[in-house]
Each structure stands twice: as C-alpha cells, then as structure tokens.
C-alpha cells in the first residue's frame, strides 16, 4: 500500500492493506495524549475489538484468538517497529532537506511489506483456524459489514450529477492536509481534478469491490482449508487477497493515478508544508518509540 504503502506518499492505500502493524499506525493518528496512552496499554483490546467488529466472534473464538494477538503485538514491537522507526527518521531527514527521496520511500515500502509477510508467515495457522471456525451466521455478518461499505458509492451513483462525490473527495483531502498543512488553491484544484472519477470509473470501482468481496465470502463459506490458506498466503505475498487479472489491473490503475498526483504534489510543496510534514513524521516516530517503551 501499491508499489506498496509509503508513509508520506501512500496513506490512503495503507488502509487498503490493513494488517496488525497498519492498524497500530492508524491508531497513532488519533488525537489526545490520554487516549494514546490507553491505546499503548490496551493495544490487544483495540485489535480484538476491530476483528470482532467484522466477524462477531463468539466467546470460545475470542479466548483462542486473544493470546495470539497479544503475542503478535509483542513480536511486532520487539522485531519490527524499531526498523520502521529508523526508516521514518530517514523520511524526516528527507523532509528537512525538502527532498522527495525515492530510495527512502522504497525502504519504507519494504519495511511495511516485510512486516505483513513475516507476520502472516508466523501466524498463518491460527489465522486459518479462525477463518475455518466461522459459522454461516458470522460470514453473513461480515457480508453485511462489507455491503455497508459499498453504500456510499451506491448513493452517489443514484444522483445524476454525482453531487455527493465532492464530500468524499473532501474527506480524502483531509489526509493530505493532516500531513502537509493547508493546500494552496492550485494544489487543491490539482487534487480534485486528478482524483475525481467519472461515473463509468465509479461504477467500475463498485463492481470490483463487490467482486473481491464475493470472492472472500465464497472462500469463507466453502470451509475449504486449502482455499482459505491460499487467500491468506496471497494477501501475505501480494498485499491483495485476490490475483484475478481484471481486479489486479483495476487496482494498479487506481494506485498509479494516486501516485502520479502525489509525485507532482511534492514538487509544489512550500517551505511551510515541508516543515509540517517533518513535524508529523517526527510525531509518528515519537509515538512509536513510546509504544515500545523507548521514550
């Protein structure tokens, strides 16, 4: 997340490749020191809550999963977060020099990929066991959650002029503003021009979302250990659960559009925006240091 996700370039796609570490990074964006301390102290609870919100786990499933999550978090803090911190420090230095450093961004991409790959190699067995244990009712619950996520696109498409789409783009823009500060008029126009989808492309997005969701749900309903294991391994190796040619091409086009905008966007940054980015990177690094007890 996606060449793969880059902290200062690929924020939206980090969410699309969610894993334990990415969930942790996302929680660091929540404001309030007291709340962050709660997150650090009860990270296992946060992860369990997120999983349960999609799968509606029963008591026995939670009892089996919780020690796995606790161990995975400890492993992550010990083995992976220190390397990510070092790379974020290099991103800070690049921002200090007001330079887009492709090598450093690639290094951070590799860090995120290695975390996902190693995490799923280490915990593949309990992950498969959890998914195999899901009841038909739990898979239906997941289906409803996934369908709920499609409603925004469906509602936009109901309007002849796609009038609600600007609200979606404004929310996406908040990510840029959070990390870079206020945008100039030219940057704002460039963002909306580049990221606004036509009706045809929005219909394609909805179609591909539904196709990959159907693929996941069908695999879970099959109770086929080989299919479910392959699903997890595919996500581990590629950052996507499905390698259908049409779906992969759709994802690549979407990612390319976002990356091309951001490469151009970095060339337009003001001194104040570079400084803002540097501060946000430092904040993230310090949050991660606190999380692993190295304040």
mmCIF file of C-alpha atoms in Angstrom:
data_model
loop_
_atom_site.group_PDB
_atom_site.id
_atom_site.type_symbol
_atom_site.label_atom_id
_atom_site.label_comp_id
_atom_site.label_asym_id
_atom_site.label_seq_id
_atom_site.Cartn_x
_atom_site.Cartn_y
_atom_site.Cartn_z
ATOM 1 C CA UNK A 1 0.000 0.000 0.000
ATOM 2 C CA UNK A 2 0.679 -0.285 -4.038
ATOM 3 C CA UNK A 3 4.416 -0.041 -5.362
ATOM 4 C CA UNK A 4 3.455 -0.628 -1.701
ATOM 5 C CA UNK A 5 2.469 1.832 1.007
ATOM 6 C CA UNK A 6 4.720 4.784 1.750
ATOM 7 C CA UNK A 7 4.171 6.836 4.857
ATOM 8 C CA UNK A 8 4.297 10.206 3.158
ATOM 9 C CA UNK A 9 3.010 9.095 -0.225
ATOM 10 C CA UNK A 10 0.565 6.243 0.087
ATOM 11 C CA UNK A 11 -1.512 6.957 3.195
ATOM 12 C CA UNK A 12 -4.850 6.038 1.656
ATOM 13 C CA UNK A 13 -3.542 2.703 0.477
ATOM 14 C CA UNK A 14 -2.078 1.758 3.832
ATOM 15 C CA UNK A 15 -5.703 1.374 4.894
ATOM 16 C CA UNK A 16 -6.378 -0.941 1.992
ATOM 17 C CA UNK A 17 -3.635 -3.343 3.075
ATOM 18 C CA UNK A 18 -4.615 -3.493 6.704
ATOM 19 C CA UNK A 19 -2.583 -5.770 8.950
ATOM 20 C CA UNK A 20 -1.728 -5.603 12.622
ATOM 21 C CA UNK A 21 1.030 -3.032 12.175
ATOM 22 C CA UNK A 22 -1.093 -0.864 9.895
ATOM 23 C CA UNK A 23 -3.912 -0.910 12.417
ATOM 24 C CA UNK A 24 -1.415 0.224 15.039
ATOM 25 C CA UNK A 25 -0.126 3.011 12.811
ATOM 26 C CA UNK A 26 -3.695 4.120 12.199
ATOM 27 C CA UNK A 27 -4.404 4.398 15.920
ATOM 28 C CA UNK A 28 -1.440 6.736 16.288
ATOM 29 C CA UNK A 29 -3.343 9.285 14.257
ATOM 30 C CA UNK A 30 -5.977 9.574 17.000
ATOM 31 C CA UNK A 31 -5.634 12.790 18.959
ATOM 32 C CA UNK A 32 -5.271 13.141 22.707
ATOM 33 C CA UNK A 33 -2.323 12.038 24.814
ATOM 34 C CA UNK A 34 -4.544 10.278 27.352
ATOM 35 C CA UNK A 35 -6.276 8.308 24.623
ATOM 36 C CA UNK A 36 -2.965 7.382 23.004
ATOM 37 C CA UNK A 37 -1.721 6.087 26.364
ATOM 38 C CA UNK A 38 -4.840 3.934 26.575
ATOM 39 C CA UNK A 39 -4.067 2.613 23.089
ATOM 40 C CA UNK A 40 -0.490 1.729 24.081
ATOM 41 C CA UNK A 41 -1.624 -0.001 27.269
ATOM 42 C CA UNK A 42 -4.529 -1.902 25.692
ATOM 43 C CA UNK A 43 -3.441 -2.458 22.124
ATOM 44 C CA UNK A 44 -4.542 -6.079 22.320
ATOM 45 C CA UNK A 45 -8.066 -4.927 23.191
ATOM 46 C CA UNK A 46 -8.114 -2.476 20.266
ATOM 47 C CA UNK A 47 -7.085 -5.179 17.776
ATOM 48 C CA UNK A 48 -9.578 -7.672 19.207
ATOM 49 C CA UNK A 49 -12.332 -5.066 19.004
ATOM 50 C CA UNK A 50 -11.564 -4.354 15.348
ATOM 51 C CA UNK A 51 -11.576 -8.036 14.411
ATOM 52 C CA UNK A 52 -14.762 -8.666 16.379
ATOM 53 C CA UNK A 53 -16.489 -5.710 14.720
ATOM 54 C CA UNK A 54 -16.236 -7.549 11.382
ATOM 55 C CA UNK A 55 -16.642 -11.169 12.472
ATOM 56 C CA UNK A 56 -18.864 -11.052 15.592
ATOM 57 C CA UNK A 57 -16.723 -13.653 17.361
ATOM 58 C CA UNK A 58 -18.170 -15.957 19.999
ATOM 59 C CA UNK A 59 -16.642 -16.466 23.441
ATOM 60 C CA UNK A 60 -14.549 -19.512 22.517
ATOM 61 C CA UNK A 61 -13.161 -17.843 19.382
ATOM 62 C CA UNK A 62 -12.144 -14.802 21.428
ATOM 63 C CA UNK A 63 -10.470 -16.973 24.062
ATOM 64 C CA UNK A 64 -8.386 -18.708 21.376
ATOM 65 C CA UNK A 65 -7.549 -15.526 19.473
ATOM 66 C CA UNK A 66 -6.605 -13.171 22.302
ATOM 67 C CA UNK A 67 -3.293 -14.853 23.289
ATOM 68 C CA UNK A 68 -2.310 -14.970 19.608
ATOM 69 C CA UNK A 69 -2.981 -11.240 19.237
ATOM 70 C CA UNK A 70 -1.078 -10.464 22.445
ATOM 71 C CA UNK A 71 1.927 -12.494 21.286
ATOM 72 C CA UNK A 72 1.809 -10.941 17.802
ATOM 73 C CA UNK A 73 1.839 -7.427 19.254
ATOM 74 C CA UNK A 74 4.829 -8.263 21.444
ATOM 75 C CA UNK A 75 6.653 -9.728 18.439
ATOM 76 C CA UNK A 76 5.836 -6.688 16.359
ATOM 77 C CA UNK A 77 7.111 -4.252 18.987
ATOM 78 C CA UNK A 78 10.271 -6.260 19.500
ATOM 79 C CA UNK A 79 11.178 -7.296 15.964
ATOM 80 C CA UNK A 80 9.593 -4.871 13.505
ATOM 81 C CA UNK A 81 8.741 -1.472 14.939
ATOM 82 C CA UNK A 82 12.398 -0.483 15.597
ATOM 83 C CA UNK A 83 13.216 -0.866 11.896
ATOM 84 C CA UNK A 84 10.179 1.183 10.897
ATOM 85 C CA UNK A 85 11.230 3.909 13.330
ATOM 86 C CA UNK A 86 14.667 4.093 11.723
ATOM 87 C CA UNK A 87 13.168 4.472 8.266
ATOM 88 C CA UNK A 88 10.718 7.143 9.428
ATOM 89 C CA UNK A 89 13.709 9.036 10.809
ATOM 90 C CA UNK A 90 15.222 8.983 7.306
ATOM 91 C CA UNK A 91 11.935 10.284 5.892
ATOM 92 C CA UNK A 92 12.140 13.106 8.427
ATOM 93 C CA UNK A 93 15.622 13.961 7.211
ATOM 94 C CA UNK A 94 14.439 13.995 3.598
ATOM 95 C CA UNK A 95 11.611 16.358 4.580
ATOM 96 C CA UNK A 96 14.132 18.528 6.411
ATOM 97 C CA UNK A 97 16.105 18.746 3.155
ATOM 98 C CA UNK A 98 12.837 19.434 1.271
ATOM 99 C CA UNK A 99 13.569 16.430 -0.908
ATOM 100 C CA UNK A 100 11.423 13.609 -2.218
ATOM 101 C CA UNK A 101 13.754 10.647 -1.677
ATOM 102 C CA UNK A 102 12.623 7.646 -3.726
ATOM 103 C CA UNK A 103 15.187 5.362 -2.076
ATOM 104 C CA UNK A 104 13.935 6.152 1.427
ATOM 105 C CA UNK A 105 10.316 5.778 0.349
ATOM 106 C CA UNK A 106 11.177 2.421 -1.203
ATOM 107 C CA UNK A 107 12.859 1.394 2.048
ATOM 108 C CA UNK A 108 9.711 2.202 3.999
ATOM 109 C CA UNK A 109 7.671 0.271 1.444
ATOM 110 C CA UNK A 110 9.945 -2.716 2.039
ATOM 111 C CA UNK A 111 9.538 -2.332 5.828
ATOM 112 C CA UNK A 112 5.740 -2.471 5.570
ATOM 113 C CA UNK A 113 5.847 -5.408 3.159
ATOM 114 C CA UNK A 114 8.243 -7.359 5.364
ATOM 115 C CA UNK A 115 6.004 -6.829 8.392
ATOM 116 C CA UNK A 116 2.953 -8.141 6.556
ATOM 117 C CA UNK A 117 4.857 -11.081 5.083
ATOM 118 C CA UNK A 118 6.622 -12.125 8.292
ATOM 119 C CA UNK A 119 3.522 -11.606 10.435
ATOM 120 C CA UNK A 120 1.384 -13.848 8.246
ATOM 121 C CA UNK A 121 4.111 -16.466 7.906
ATOM 122 C CA UNK A 122 4.401 -16.619 11.686
ATOM 123 C CA UNK A 123 0.669 -16.630 12.419
ATOM 124 C CA UNK A 124 -0.771 -18.348 9.350
ATOM 125 C CA UNK A 125 -2.006 -21.375 11.276
ATOM 126 C CA UNK A 126 -4.117 -19.504 13.865
ATOM 127 C CA UNK A 127 -5.429 -17.199 11.128
ATOM 128 C CA UNK A 128 -6.589 -20.173 9.054
ATOM 129 C CA UNK A 129 -8.095 -21.831 12.133
ATOM 130 C CA UNK A 130 -10.051 -18.689 12.986
ATOM 131 C CA UNK A 131 -11.483 -18.318 9.488
ATOM 132 C CA UNK A 132 -12.367 -22.021 9.305
ATOM 133 C CA UNK A 133 -14.214 -21.715 12.615
ATOM 134 C CA UNK A 134 -16.577 -19.008 11.354
ATOM 135 C CA UNK A 135 -20.222 -20.025 11.273
ATOM 136 C CA UNK A 136 -22.564 -19.245 8.404
ATOM 137 C CA UNK A 137 -24.118 -16.522 10.552
ATOM 138 C CA UNK A 138 -20.704 -14.921 11.134
ATOM 139 C CA UNK A 139 -19.903 -14.923 7.419
ATOM 140 C CA UNK A 140 -23.309 -13.320 6.807
ATOM 141 C CA UNK A 141 -22.418 -10.702 9.429
ATOM 142 C CA UNK A 142 -19.176 -9.957 7.570
ATOM 143 C CA UNK A 143 -21.102 -9.771 4.292
ATOM 144 C CA UNK A 144 -23.398 -7.110 5.757
ATOM 145 C CA UNK A 145 -20.399 -5.103 7.010
ATOM 146 C CA UNK A 146 -18.758 -5.228 3.595
ATOM 147 C CA UNK A 147 -22.012 -4.324 1.864
ATOM 148 C CA UNK A 148 -22.404 -1.361 4.212
ATOM 149 C CA UNK A 149 -19.078 -0.057 2.934
ATOM 150 C CA UNK A 150 -20.455 -0.023 -0.613
ATOM 151 C CA UNK A 151 -23.460 2.123 0.235
ATOM 152 C CA UNK A 152 -21.658 5.437 -0.124
ATOM 153 C CA UNK A 153 -20.699 4.705 -3.742
ATOM 154 C CA UNK A 154 -24.182 3.370 -4.474
ATOM 155 C CA UNK A 155 -25.783 6.515 -3.047
ATOM 156 C CA UNK A 156 -23.510 8.779 -5.099
ATOM 157 C CA UNK A 157 -24.373 6.899 -8.285
ATOM 158 C CA UNK A 158 -28.086 7.488 -7.660
ATOM 159 C CA UNK A 159 -27.561 11.215 -8.297
ATOM 160 C CA UNK A 160 -27.481 12.218 -11.935
ATOM 161 C CA UNK A 161 -24.731 14.801 -11.341
ATOM 162 C CA UNK A 162 -22.832 12.797 -8.658
ATOM 163 C CA UNK A 163 -23.370 15.774 -6.343
ATOM 164 C CA UNK A 164 -22.340 13.940 -3.165
ATOM 165 C CA UNK A 165 -18.970 12.904 -4.606
ATOM 166 C CA UNK A 166 -17.270 16.140 -3.568
ATOM 167 C CA UNK A 167 -17.925 15.264 0.080
ATOM 168 C CA UNK A 168 -15.980 12.025 -0.396
ATOM 169 C CA UNK A 169 -13.082 13.860 -2.043
ATOM 170 C CA UNK A 170 -13.020 16.431 0.751
ATOM 171 C CA UNK A 171 -12.607 13.647 3.297
ATOM 172 C CA UNK A 172 -9.778 12.159 1.244
ATOM 173 C CA UNK A 173 -8.138 15.567 1.069
ATOM 174 C CA UNK A 174 -8.062 15.730 4.872
ATOM 175 C CA UNK A 175 -5.275 13.142 4.821
ATOM 176 C CA UNK A 176 -3.106 15.493 2.785
ATOM 177 C CA UNK A 177 -3.958 18.450 4.998
ATOM 178 C CA UNK A 178 -3.161 16.435 8.125
ATOM 179 C CA UNK A 179 0.332 15.583 6.894
ATOM 180 C CA UNK A 180 1.192 18.660 4.824
ATOM 181 C CA UNK A 181 -0.908 21.508 6.199
ATOM 182 C CA UNK A 182 -3.309 23.687 4.237
ATOM 183 C CA UNK A 183 -3.186 23.296 0.458
ATOM 184 C CA UNK A 184 -2.770 26.158 -1.968
ATOM 185 C CA UNK A 185 -5.535 26.909 -4.446
ATOM 186 C CA UNK A 186 -3.502 25.281 -7.232
ATOM 187 C CA UNK A 187 -2.819 22.158 -5.142
ATOM 188 C CA UNK A 188 -6.473 21.913 -4.205
ATOM 189 C CA UNK A 189 -7.566 22.188 -7.846
ATOM 190 C CA UNK A 190 -4.995 19.591 -8.886
ATOM 191 C CA UNK A 191 -6.233 17.167 -6.235
ATOM 192 C CA UNK A 192 -9.886 17.426 -7.237
ATOM 193 C CA UNK A 193 -9.106 17.284 -10.960
ATOM 194 C CA UNK A 194 -6.886 14.206 -10.639
ATOM 195 C CA UNK A 195 -8.876 12.242 -8.087
ATOM 196 C CA UNK A 196 -12.443 12.885 -9.285
ATOM 197 C CA UNK A 197 -13.795 9.781 -11.014
ATOM 198 C CA UNK A 198 -16.212 9.712 -13.909
ATOM 199 C CA UNK A 199 -19.468 7.812 -13.475
ATOM 200 C CA UNK A 200 -18.021 4.975 -15.557
ATOM 201 C CA UNK A 201 -14.949 4.678 -13.333
ATOM 202 C CA UNK A 202 -17.026 4.884 -10.177
ATOM 203 C CA UNK A 203 -19.245 2.089 -11.451
ATOM 204 C CA UNK A 204 -16.089 0.074 -12.136
ATOM 205 C CA UNK A 205 -14.878 0.710 -8.576
ATOM 206 C CA UNK A 206 -18.162 -0.552 -7.155
ATOM 207 C CA UNK A 207 -18.109 -3.574 -9.460
ATOM 208 C CA UNK A 208 -14.571 -4.568 -8.456
ATOM 209 C CA UNK A 209 -15.261 -4.014 -4.747
ATOM 210 C CA UNK A 210 -18.234 -6.345 -4.979
ATOM 211 C CA UNK A 211 -16.268 -8.930 -6.960
ATOM 212 C CA UNK A 212 -13.444 -9.159 -4.440
ATOM 213 C CA UNK A 213 -15.921 -9.214 -1.556
ATOM 214 C CA UNK A 214 -17.801 -12.073 -3.209
ATOM 215 C CA UNK A 215 -14.503 -13.920 -3.677
ATOM 216 C CA UNK A 216 -13.661 -13.597 0.028
ATOM 217 C CA UNK A 217 -17.123 -14.593 1.219
ATOM 218 C CA UNK A 218 -17.273 -17.586 -1.123
ATOM 219 C CA UNK A 219 -13.923 -18.824 0.173
ATOM 220 C CA UNK A 220 -15.084 -18.500 3.786
ATOM 221 C CA UNK A 221 -18.392 -20.239 3.124
ATOM 222 C CA UNK A 222 -16.622 -23.108 1.380
ATOM 223 C CA UNK A 223 -14.922 -24.214 4.622
ATOM 224 C CA UNK A 224 -12.147 -25.380 2.305
ATOM 225 C CA UNK A 225 -8.869 -25.206 4.203
ATOM 226 C CA UNK A 226 -6.809 -25.041 1.011
ATOM 227 C CA UNK A 227 -8.812 -22.111 -0.379
ATOM 228 C CA UNK A 228 -8.691 -20.173 2.877
ATOM 229 C CA UNK A 229 -4.968 -20.827 3.300
ATOM 230 C CA UNK A 230 -4.359 -19.657 -0.266
ATOM 231 C CA UNK A 231 -6.362 -16.493 0.418
ATOM 232 C CA UNK A 232 -4.158 -15.651 3.407
ATOM 233 C CA UNK A 233 -0.951 -16.535 1.567
ATOM 234 C CA UNK A 234 -1.954 -14.410 -1.421
ATOM 235 C CA UNK A 235 -2.513 -11.412 0.845
ATOM 236 C CA UNK A 236 0.800 -12.164 2.540
ATOM 237 C CA UNK A 237 2.766 -12.249 -0.707
ATOM 238 C CA UNK A 238 0.963 -9.589 -2.754
ATOM 239 C CA UNK A 239 -0.864 -7.298 -0.335
ATOM 240 C CA UNK A 240 -4.143 -8.280 -2.011
ATOM 241 C CA UNK A 241 -6.285 -11.340 -1.293
ATOM 242 C CA UNK A 242 -7.128 -11.890 -4.957
ATOM 243 C CA UNK A 243 -4.910 -12.106 -8.026
ATOM 244 C CA UNK A 244 -7.709 -12.076 -10.608
ATOM 245 C CA UNK A 245 -6.216 -10.336 -13.659
ATOM 246 C CA UNK A 246 -9.046 -7.845 -14.150
ATOM 247 C CA UNK A 247 -9.112 -6.945 -10.456
ATOM 248 C CA UNK A 248 -5.330 -6.514 -10.244
ATOM 249 C CA UNK A 249 -5.317 -4.265 -13.312
ATOM 250 C CA UNK A 250 -8.081 -2.139 -11.777
ATOM 251 C CA UNK A 251 -6.096 -1.757 -8.537
ATOM 252 C CA UNK A 252 -2.904 -0.875 -10.404
ATOM 253 C CA UNK A 253 -4.628 1.860 -12.419
ATOM 254 C CA UNK A 254 -6.158 3.352 -9.272
ATOM 255 C CA UNK A 255 -2.826 3.302 -7.454
ATOM 256 C CA UNK A 256 -0.978 4.820 -10.397
ATOM 257 C CA UNK A 257 -3.395 7.747 -10.540
ATOM 258 C CA UNK A 258 -2.868 8.471 -6.839
ATOM 259 C CA UNK A 259 0.905 8.118 -7.039
ATOM 260 C CA UNK A 260 1.225 10.357 -10.096
ATOM 261 C CA UNK A 261 -0.718 13.071 -8.287
ATOM 262 C CA UNK A 262 1.461 12.800 -5.191
ATOM 263 C CA UNK A 263 4.759 12.900 -7.087
ATOM 264 C CA UNK A 264 3.585 16.112 -8.736
ATOM 265 C CA UNK A 265 2.219 17.367 -5.417
ATOM 266 C CA UNK A 266 5.619 17.016 -3.717
ATOM 267 C CA UNK A 267 7.190 19.253 -6.350
ATOM 268 C CA UNK A 268 4.773 22.025 -5.368
ATOM 269 C CA UNK A 269 5.335 21.946 -1.594
ATOM 270 C CA UNK A 270 6.131 25.209 0.144
ATOM 271 C CA UNK A 271 8.706 25.539 2.922
ATOM 272 C CA UNK A 272 5.855 25.589 5.443
ATOM 273 C CA UNK A 273 4.381 22.369 4.041
ATOM 274 C CA UNK A 274 7.730 20.580 4.165
ATOM 275 C CA UNK A 275 8.076 21.730 7.788
ATOM 276 C CA UNK A 276 4.577 20.484 8.577
ATOM 277 C CA UNK A 277 5.387 17.087 7.059
ATOM 278 C CA UNK A 278 8.612 16.903 9.034
ATOM 279 C CA UNK A 279 6.684 17.581 12.239
ATOM 280 C CA UNK A 280 4.093 14.895 11.511
ATOM 281 C CA UNK A 281 6.778 12.330 10.749
ATOM 282 C CA UNK A 282 8.555 13.192 13.990
ATOM 283 C CA UNK A 283 5.270 12.875 15.885
ATOM 284 C CA UNK A 284 4.684 9.424 14.391
ATOM 285 C CA UNK A 285 8.240 8.329 15.207
ATOM 286 C CA UNK A 286 7.953 9.505 18.817
ATOM 287 C CA UNK A 287 4.578 7.790 19.193
ATOM 288 C CA UNK A 288 6.112 4.517 18.018
ATOM 289 C CA UNK A 289 9.051 4.963 20.386
ATOM 290 C CA UNK A 290 6.629 5.441 23.275
ATOM 291 C CA UNK A 291 4.689 2.382 22.169
ATOM 292 C CA UNK A 292 7.767 0.167 22.517
ATOM 293 C CA UNK A 293 8.929 1.867 25.733
ATOM 294 C CA UNK A 294 11.857 3.826 24.289
ATOM 295 C CA UNK A 295 10.780 7.398 25.026
#
